[in-house]
Coordinates of C-alpha atoms and ligand atoms in Angstrom, one line a residue:
M17 CA -1.2 -4.4 39.5
S18 CA -1.2 -7.2 36.4
L19 CA -4.5 -9.3 36.8
D20 CA -4.7 -12.1 34.8
L21 CA -8.3 -13.0 34.2
S22 CA -8.0 -15.6 31.3
I23 CA -9.2 -19.0 31.4
Q24 CA -9.1 -22.4 29.1
L25 CA -12.7 -23.6 28.9
A26 CA -12.0 -27.1 26.9
P27 CA -8.5 -28.3 28.2
R28 CA -9.1 -31.6 26.9
N29 CA -9.8 -30.4 22.9
K30 CA -7.6 -30.3 20.7
H31 CA -7.9 -26.5 19.5
G32 CA -8.8 -25.4 22.9
L33 CA -10.8 -22.6 24.1
L34 CA -8.7 -19.8 25.6
L35 CA -10.9 -16.8 26.8
A36 CA -8.8 -13.7 28.1
N37 CA -11.3 -13.1 30.6
P38 CA -14.8 -15.0 31.8
V39 CA -17.3 -12.5 31.0
M40 CA -19.3 -13.9 27.7
T41 CA -22.8 -13.3 26.3
A42 CA -25.7 -15.4 26.6
S43 CA -27.3 -16.6 23.2
G44 CA -30.4 -14.8 22.3
T45 CA -29.6 -11.7 24.2
F46 CA -26.7 -10.4 22.1
G47 CA -27.4 -11.1 18.4
Y48 CA -24.5 -12.4 16.4
G49 CA -22.1 -9.5 18.2
T50 CA -22.2 -7.2 15.0
E51 CA -25.6 -5.4 16.5
Y52 CA -23.5 -4.0 19.7
S53 CA -20.0 -3.7 18.2
Q54 CA -21.2 0.3 17.8
L55 CA -22.0 0.7 21.2
F56 CA -19.0 -0.4 22.6
D57 CA -16.0 -2.3 22.2
I58 CA -17.1 -5.9 22.1
Q59 CA -13.3 -7.3 21.5
K60 CA -12.7 -6.9 25.5
L61 CA -15.2 -9.4 26.1
G62 CA -14.1 -13.0 27.2
A63 CA -16.1 -14.7 24.6
I64 CA -19.4 -13.9 22.2
V65 CA -22.5 -16.7 21.7
C66 CA -24.6 -15.9 19.1
K67 CA -28.3 -16.7 18.6
G68 CA -29.3 -19.7 18.5
T69 CA -28.8 -21.2 15.1
T70 CA -31.0 -23.9 12.9
L71 CA -30.3 -26.2 9.5
E72 CA -32.5 -23.6 7.7
A73 CA -33.6 -20.2 8.6
R74 CA -36.7 -19.8 11.2
E75 CA -39.4 -17.1 11.5
G76 CA -39.9 -17.9 15.1
N77 CA -43.2 -18.5 17.0
A78 CA -45.9 -16.0 16.9
Q79 CA -46.6 -12.7 18.5
P80 CA -46.2 -11.3 21.2
R81 CA -43.1 -13.2 21.9
L82 CA -41.5 -10.8 24.9
V83 CA -43.4 -10.1 27.7
E84 CA -41.8 -8.1 30.8
T85 CA -43.4 -9.4 34.6
A86 CA -42.9 -8.1 38.2
S87 CA -40.0 -10.2 38.7
G88 CA -38.5 -11.0 35.4
L89 CA -38.4 -11.1 31.5
L90 CA -40.9 -14.2 29.8
N91 CA -39.6 -14.9 26.1
A92 CA -41.1 -17.5 23.3
I93 CA -38.8 -16.1 20.2
G94 CA -38.9 -20.1 18.8
L95 CA -35.6 -19.8 17.7
Q96 CA -36.3 -17.1 14.8
N97 CA -32.6 -17.3 13.1
I98 CA -30.7 -16.8 9.9
G99 CA -29.8 -20.9 9.4
V100 CA -26.5 -22.0 9.5
K101 CA -25.5 -21.6 6.0
A102 CA -26.4 -17.8 5.6
L103 CA -24.4 -17.7 9.4
I104 CA -21.5 -19.2 7.1
K105 CA -21.4 -17.0 4.4
E106 CA -22.6 -13.8 6.0
K107 CA -21.2 -13.8 9.9
A108 CA -18.5 -16.0 10.2
P109 CA -16.3 -13.9 7.8
V110 CA -16.7 -10.5 10.1
W111 CA -15.8 -13.0 13.2
A112 CA -12.5 -13.9 11.6
D113 CA -11.2 -10.7 11.8
W114 CA -12.1 -10.3 15.9
R115 CA -10.0 -10.8 18.5
V116 CA -12.9 -12.4 20.7
P117 CA -13.7 -15.6 20.1
V118 CA -17.6 -16.7 18.7
I119 CA -19.0 -20.3 20.2
V120 CA -22.4 -20.4 17.6
N121 CA -25.4 -22.1 19.5
I122 CA -27.1 -25.1 17.7
A123 CA -30.6 -25.9 18.1
G124 CA -32.2 -29.1 16.1
E125 CA -35.6 -30.9 16.5
S126 CA -33.8 -34.5 16.1
V127 CA -29.8 -35.7 17.1
D128 CA -29.3 -36.0 12.9
D129 CA -30.1 -31.8 12.7
Y130 CA -27.8 -31.2 16.0
A131 CA -24.9 -33.5 13.8
Q132 CA -25.7 -31.8 10.6
L133 CA -25.0 -28.7 12.4
A134 CA -21.7 -29.2 14.1
K135 CA -20.4 -30.6 10.7
E136 CA -21.3 -28.0 8.6
L137 CA -19.1 -25.3 11.2
E138 CA -16.3 -27.8 11.2
G139 CA -13.4 -25.6 9.9
V140 CA -15.5 -22.4 9.5
S141 CA -13.0 -19.1 10.2
G142 CA -14.7 -17.2 12.8
V143 CA -16.3 -20.3 14.7
S144 CA -14.1 -21.1 17.6
G145 CA -16.7 -23.4 19.2
I146 CA -20.4 -24.9 19.9
E147 CA -22.9 -24.5 22.3
V148 CA -25.5 -27.5 22.0
N149 CA -28.7 -25.8 22.8
I150 CA -30.8 -28.4 24.2
S151 CA -32.5 -26.6 26.6
C152 CA -35.0 -24.4 24.5
P153 CA -38.1 -24.3 26.4
N154 CA -39.8 -22.7 23.0
I155 CA -40.0 -25.3 20.2
K156 CA -42.6 -27.7 19.9
A157 CA -40.1 -30.5 19.0
G158 CA -36.5 -31.0 20.3
G159 CA -35.1 -28.5 22.3
A160 CA -35.7 -29.0 26.1
A161 CA -37.2 -31.9 25.4
F162 CA -33.4 -33.5 25.0
G163 CA -32.1 -31.8 28.1
A164 CA -34.5 -32.6 30.3
N165 CA -33.3 -36.6 30.1
P166 CA -29.6 -37.7 30.7
D167 CA -30.2 -40.2 27.8
T168 CA -31.4 -38.3 25.0
A169 CA -29.0 -35.7 26.2
A170 CA -26.0 -37.4 25.8
K171 CA -27.1 -38.8 22.0
V172 CA -27.5 -35.6 21.2
T173 CA -23.8 -34.7 22.2
A174 CA -22.3 -37.5 21.3
A175 CA -23.5 -37.2 17.9
V176 CA -21.8 -33.9 18.1
R177 CA -18.3 -34.8 19.3
A178 CA -18.6 -36.9 16.6
A179 CA -19.2 -34.4 13.9
T180 CA -17.0 -32.0 15.0
T181 CA -13.1 -31.2 16.8
L182 CA -14.5 -27.9 17.6
P183 CA -15.1 -27.3 21.5
V184 CA -18.4 -28.6 22.5
L185 CA -20.2 -26.6 25.3
V186 CA -23.6 -28.0 26.4
K187 CA -26.1 -25.8 27.7
L188 CA -28.5 -27.3 30.0
T189 CA -32.1 -26.6 31.3
P190 CA -32.9 -26.6 35.0
N191 CA -36.4 -28.0 34.2
T192 CA -35.1 -31.6 34.8
D193 CA -35.6 -33.3 37.8
D194 CA -31.6 -34.3 38.0
I195 CA -29.5 -32.0 36.6
V196 CA -26.3 -33.8 37.8
R197 CA -27.6 -37.2 36.2
V198 CA -27.7 -34.9 32.8
V199 CA -24.8 -33.1 33.2
T200 CA -22.7 -36.6 34.1
A201 CA -24.4 -38.4 31.1
V202 CA -23.4 -34.8 28.8
T203 CA -19.6 -34.9 30.1
E204 CA -19.0 -38.5 29.5
A205 CA -20.3 -38.5 26.1
G206 CA -17.5 -36.2 24.7
A207 CA -18.6 -32.2 26.5
D208 CA -15.8 -30.0 26.8
A209 CA -17.6 -27.9 28.9
V210 CA -21.3 -26.6 30.4
S211 CA -23.5 -23.9 30.2
L212 CA -26.5 -23.4 32.8
I213 CA -28.9 -22.6 33.1
N214 CA -30.7 -21.6 30.5
T215 CA -34.8 -20.6 31.3
L216 CA -37.2 -21.6 32.9
K217 CA -40.7 -22.5 32.0
G218 CA -43.3 -19.9 32.5
M219 CA -46.6 -18.2 31.4
A220 CA -48.6 -14.9 32.3
I221 CA -52.5 -14.4 31.7
D222 CA -53.6 -11.0 30.2
I223 CA -56.6 -10.8 32.7
N224 CA -58.9 -8.6 30.6
N225 CA -59.2 -10.5 27.4
R226 CA -58.8 -13.7 29.2
R227 CA -55.8 -14.8 27.2
P228 CA -52.3 -16.2 27.7
V229 CA -50.1 -13.2 26.8
L230 CA -47.4 -15.0 24.9
G231 CA -48.4 -16.2 21.2
N232 CA -46.6 -19.4 22.4
I233 CA -48.8 -19.6 26.0
T234 CA -45.7 -20.5 27.9
G235 CA -42.1 -19.1 27.3
G236 CA -38.6 -18.9 28.9
F237 CA -38.3 -17.1 32.3
S238 CA -35.1 -15.1 32.7
G239 CA -33.5 -12.1 34.3
P240 CA -32.5 -11.5 38.6
A241 CA -35.4 -13.7 39.8
I242 CA -34.0 -16.9 38.5
K243 CA -29.8 -16.1 39.9
P244 CA -30.6 -18.2 43.3
V245 CA -32.1 -20.9 41.1
A246 CA -29.1 -21.2 38.8
L247 CA -26.3 -20.1 41.3
S248 CA -27.6 -23.2 43.6
M249 CA -27.1 -25.4 40.3
V250 CA -23.9 -24.1 39.6
Y251 CA -22.7 -25.2 42.6
E252 CA -24.3 -28.3 42.5
V253 CA -23.0 -29.1 39.2
A254 CA -19.4 -27.9 39.9
G255 CA -19.3 -30.4 42.6
A256 CA -20.0 -33.1 40.8
V257 CA -18.0 -33.1 36.9
D258 CA -14.4 -31.8 36.3
V259 CA -15.2 -30.2 32.9
P260 CA -15.4 -26.4 33.3
V261 CA -18.8 -24.5 34.3
I262 CA -20.3 -21.5 32.8
G263 CA -22.5 -19.8 35.0
C264 CA -25.9 -18.2 33.2
G265 CA -28.8 -16.8 34.8
G266 CA -30.0 -13.3 36.3
I267 CA -26.2 -12.0 36.0
T268 CA -26.9 -8.0 36.1
S269 CA -23.6 -7.5 38.4
A270 CA -20.2 -8.0 38.9
S271 CA -20.7 -9.3 42.3
D272 CA -23.4 -11.9 40.4
A273 CA -20.7 -13.1 38.3
I274 CA -18.3 -13.4 41.5
E275 CA -20.9 -15.3 43.4
F276 CA -21.1 -18.0 40.3
I277 CA -17.5 -17.9 40.0
M278 CA -17.3 -18.6 43.8
A279 CA -19.7 -21.3 43.5
G280 CA -17.5 -23.2 40.9
A281 CA -17.9 -21.7 37.6
S282 CA -15.1 -21.3 35.0
A283 CA -16.7 -18.3 33.3
V284 CA -19.8 -16.8 33.0
Q285 CA -22.7 -15.3 30.7
V286 CA -24.5 -12.1 30.5
G287 CA -28.4 -12.6 29.0
S288 CA -31.2 -10.4 29.8
A289 CA -29.1 -8.0 31.6
T290 CA -28.1 -6.6 28.2
F291 CA -31.5 -5.5 27.2
T292 CA -31.7 -2.6 29.7
N293 CA -27.9 -2.1 29.6
P294 CA -26.3 -3.0 26.2
R295 CA -22.6 -2.9 27.8
A296 CA -23.8 -4.6 30.8
S297 CA -21.5 -7.4 30.2
L298 CA -18.4 -5.1 29.9
D299 CA -19.6 -3.6 33.2
V300 CA -19.6 -6.5 34.7
L301 CA -16.2 -7.5 33.7
E302 CA -14.8 -4.0 34.1
G303 CA -16.6 -4.8 38.1
I304 CA -14.7 -8.3 37.5
E305 CA -11.4 -6.5 37.7
Q306 CA -12.2 -3.8 40.5
F307 CA -13.1 -6.0 42.7
M308 CA -9.9 -8.4 42.1
E309 CA -7.4 -5.0 42.6
K310 CA -9.0 -4.2 45.7
E311 CA -9.0 -7.9 47.1
G312 CA -5.3 -8.5 46.2
I313 CA -6.2 -11.1 43.9
K314 CA -4.1 -11.7 40.8
S315 CA -5.5 -14.9 38.8
L316 CA -9.0 -15.7 38.5
S317 CA -8.5 -19.1 39.5
E318 CA -7.5 -17.8 43.1
I319 CA -11.8 -17.3 43.1
I320 CA -12.9 -20.2 41.4
G321 CA -14.7 -22.4 43.8
A322 CA -13.8 -19.9 46.6
G323 CA -17.1 -20.0 47.9
R324 CA -17.6 -24.0 48.5
K325 CA -17.7 -25.7 51.6
Ligands
FMN406 C1 -34.9 -12.9 24.4 C2 -34.5 -14.7 24.8 C3 -33.4 -15.2 23.6 C4 -32.7 -16.0 24.0 N1 -32.5 -17.1 23.2 C5 -31.8 -18.1 23.3 C6 -31.0 -19.1 22.8 O1 -31.6 -19.2 21.1 N2 -30.4 -20.4 22.7 C7 -29.7 -20.9 24.0 O2 -29.1 -21.6 24.2 N3 -30.9 -19.5 24.8 C8 -31.0 -18.7 24.9 N4 -32.1 -17.5 25.7 C9 -31.2 -17.9 27.2 C10 -30.0 -17.2 27.3 O3 -29.3 -17.4 26.9 C11 -30.0 -17.5 29.2 O4 -29.7 -18.8 29.2 C12 -30.9 -17.1 30.1 O5 -32.2 -15.8 29.7 C13 -31.1 -17.1 31.5 O6 -29.8 -16.0 31.8 P1 -30.3 -14.7 31.9 O7 -31.4 -14.4 33.3 O8 -29.0 -13.5 32.3 O9 -30.7 -13.7 30.5 C14 -32.3 -16.1 25.6 C15 -32.9 -16.0 26.4 C16 -33.6 -14.5 25.7 C17 -33.9 -13.7 27.0

């Protein structure tokens, strides 16, 4: 049976963002894609989202920056990255030869930073879209502080929208009291699609030395434990806006991904699962294909939102 897993993530955008299938990698968990191209055929994925990128290169937070807890991963990387200029010079030319679209995740400390990043990326061959990270819990300024509030979230989105013709995805934080208001604000400000969720704020304490384990004290919590939280937010958001919703949070298997799709997500991102199984994203894709064959589903569109009441 021939299956149609393709999905258009930016139907309102003049370039569009057509994915061959709905499985993407989550920012910060798949480097620049190049690191994994030796391990499996990454060109089979729907899209790759690269590490959060800032105007200048960043060293990130003090160590330790990653800790495994009994229920999931805590990270406080603090957006260590090579900076947008190096990305354009060293990474984009590699991506330009790839079949799989690459989306650049951007982060800033001011509205202006985001606009400038978007401007720099405009017209760069190899860059198919921008994911605006207004949801990082691990930096002192900007990040989740923008995404928690509908007004600031809209300001950042509008500034990026004005600075680029590329498809704009906005990545949202679960650390807000009203996700639907934030989502409505960013879609009205010009987001082509929304990705959710980023990590939940969390921490761990080392009882022997009586100190927080992470150098940054708190970090972002991810992995299977956050899936029910992410799923309910995707369900809520997909019922409230008419732009494509990208589900992320605790996806480790095809059935996890299908739950998100049935909740209303048009695509999914695989994050922390890649750390235990580097080809987790491809396994998820192959599992979705097997499910569709078994159930006689020809097109992904038949199951998007199928689990909604
Ligand atoms: C080590 C690490 C680094 C991350 N870096 C970024 C980042 O740079 N930008 C971003 O938007 N999200 C970042 N995230 C969040 C993930 O993209 C994803 O939203 C989150 O981990 C939830 O998905 P998961 O449970 O599948 O990991 C990072 C997550 C981890 C674990």
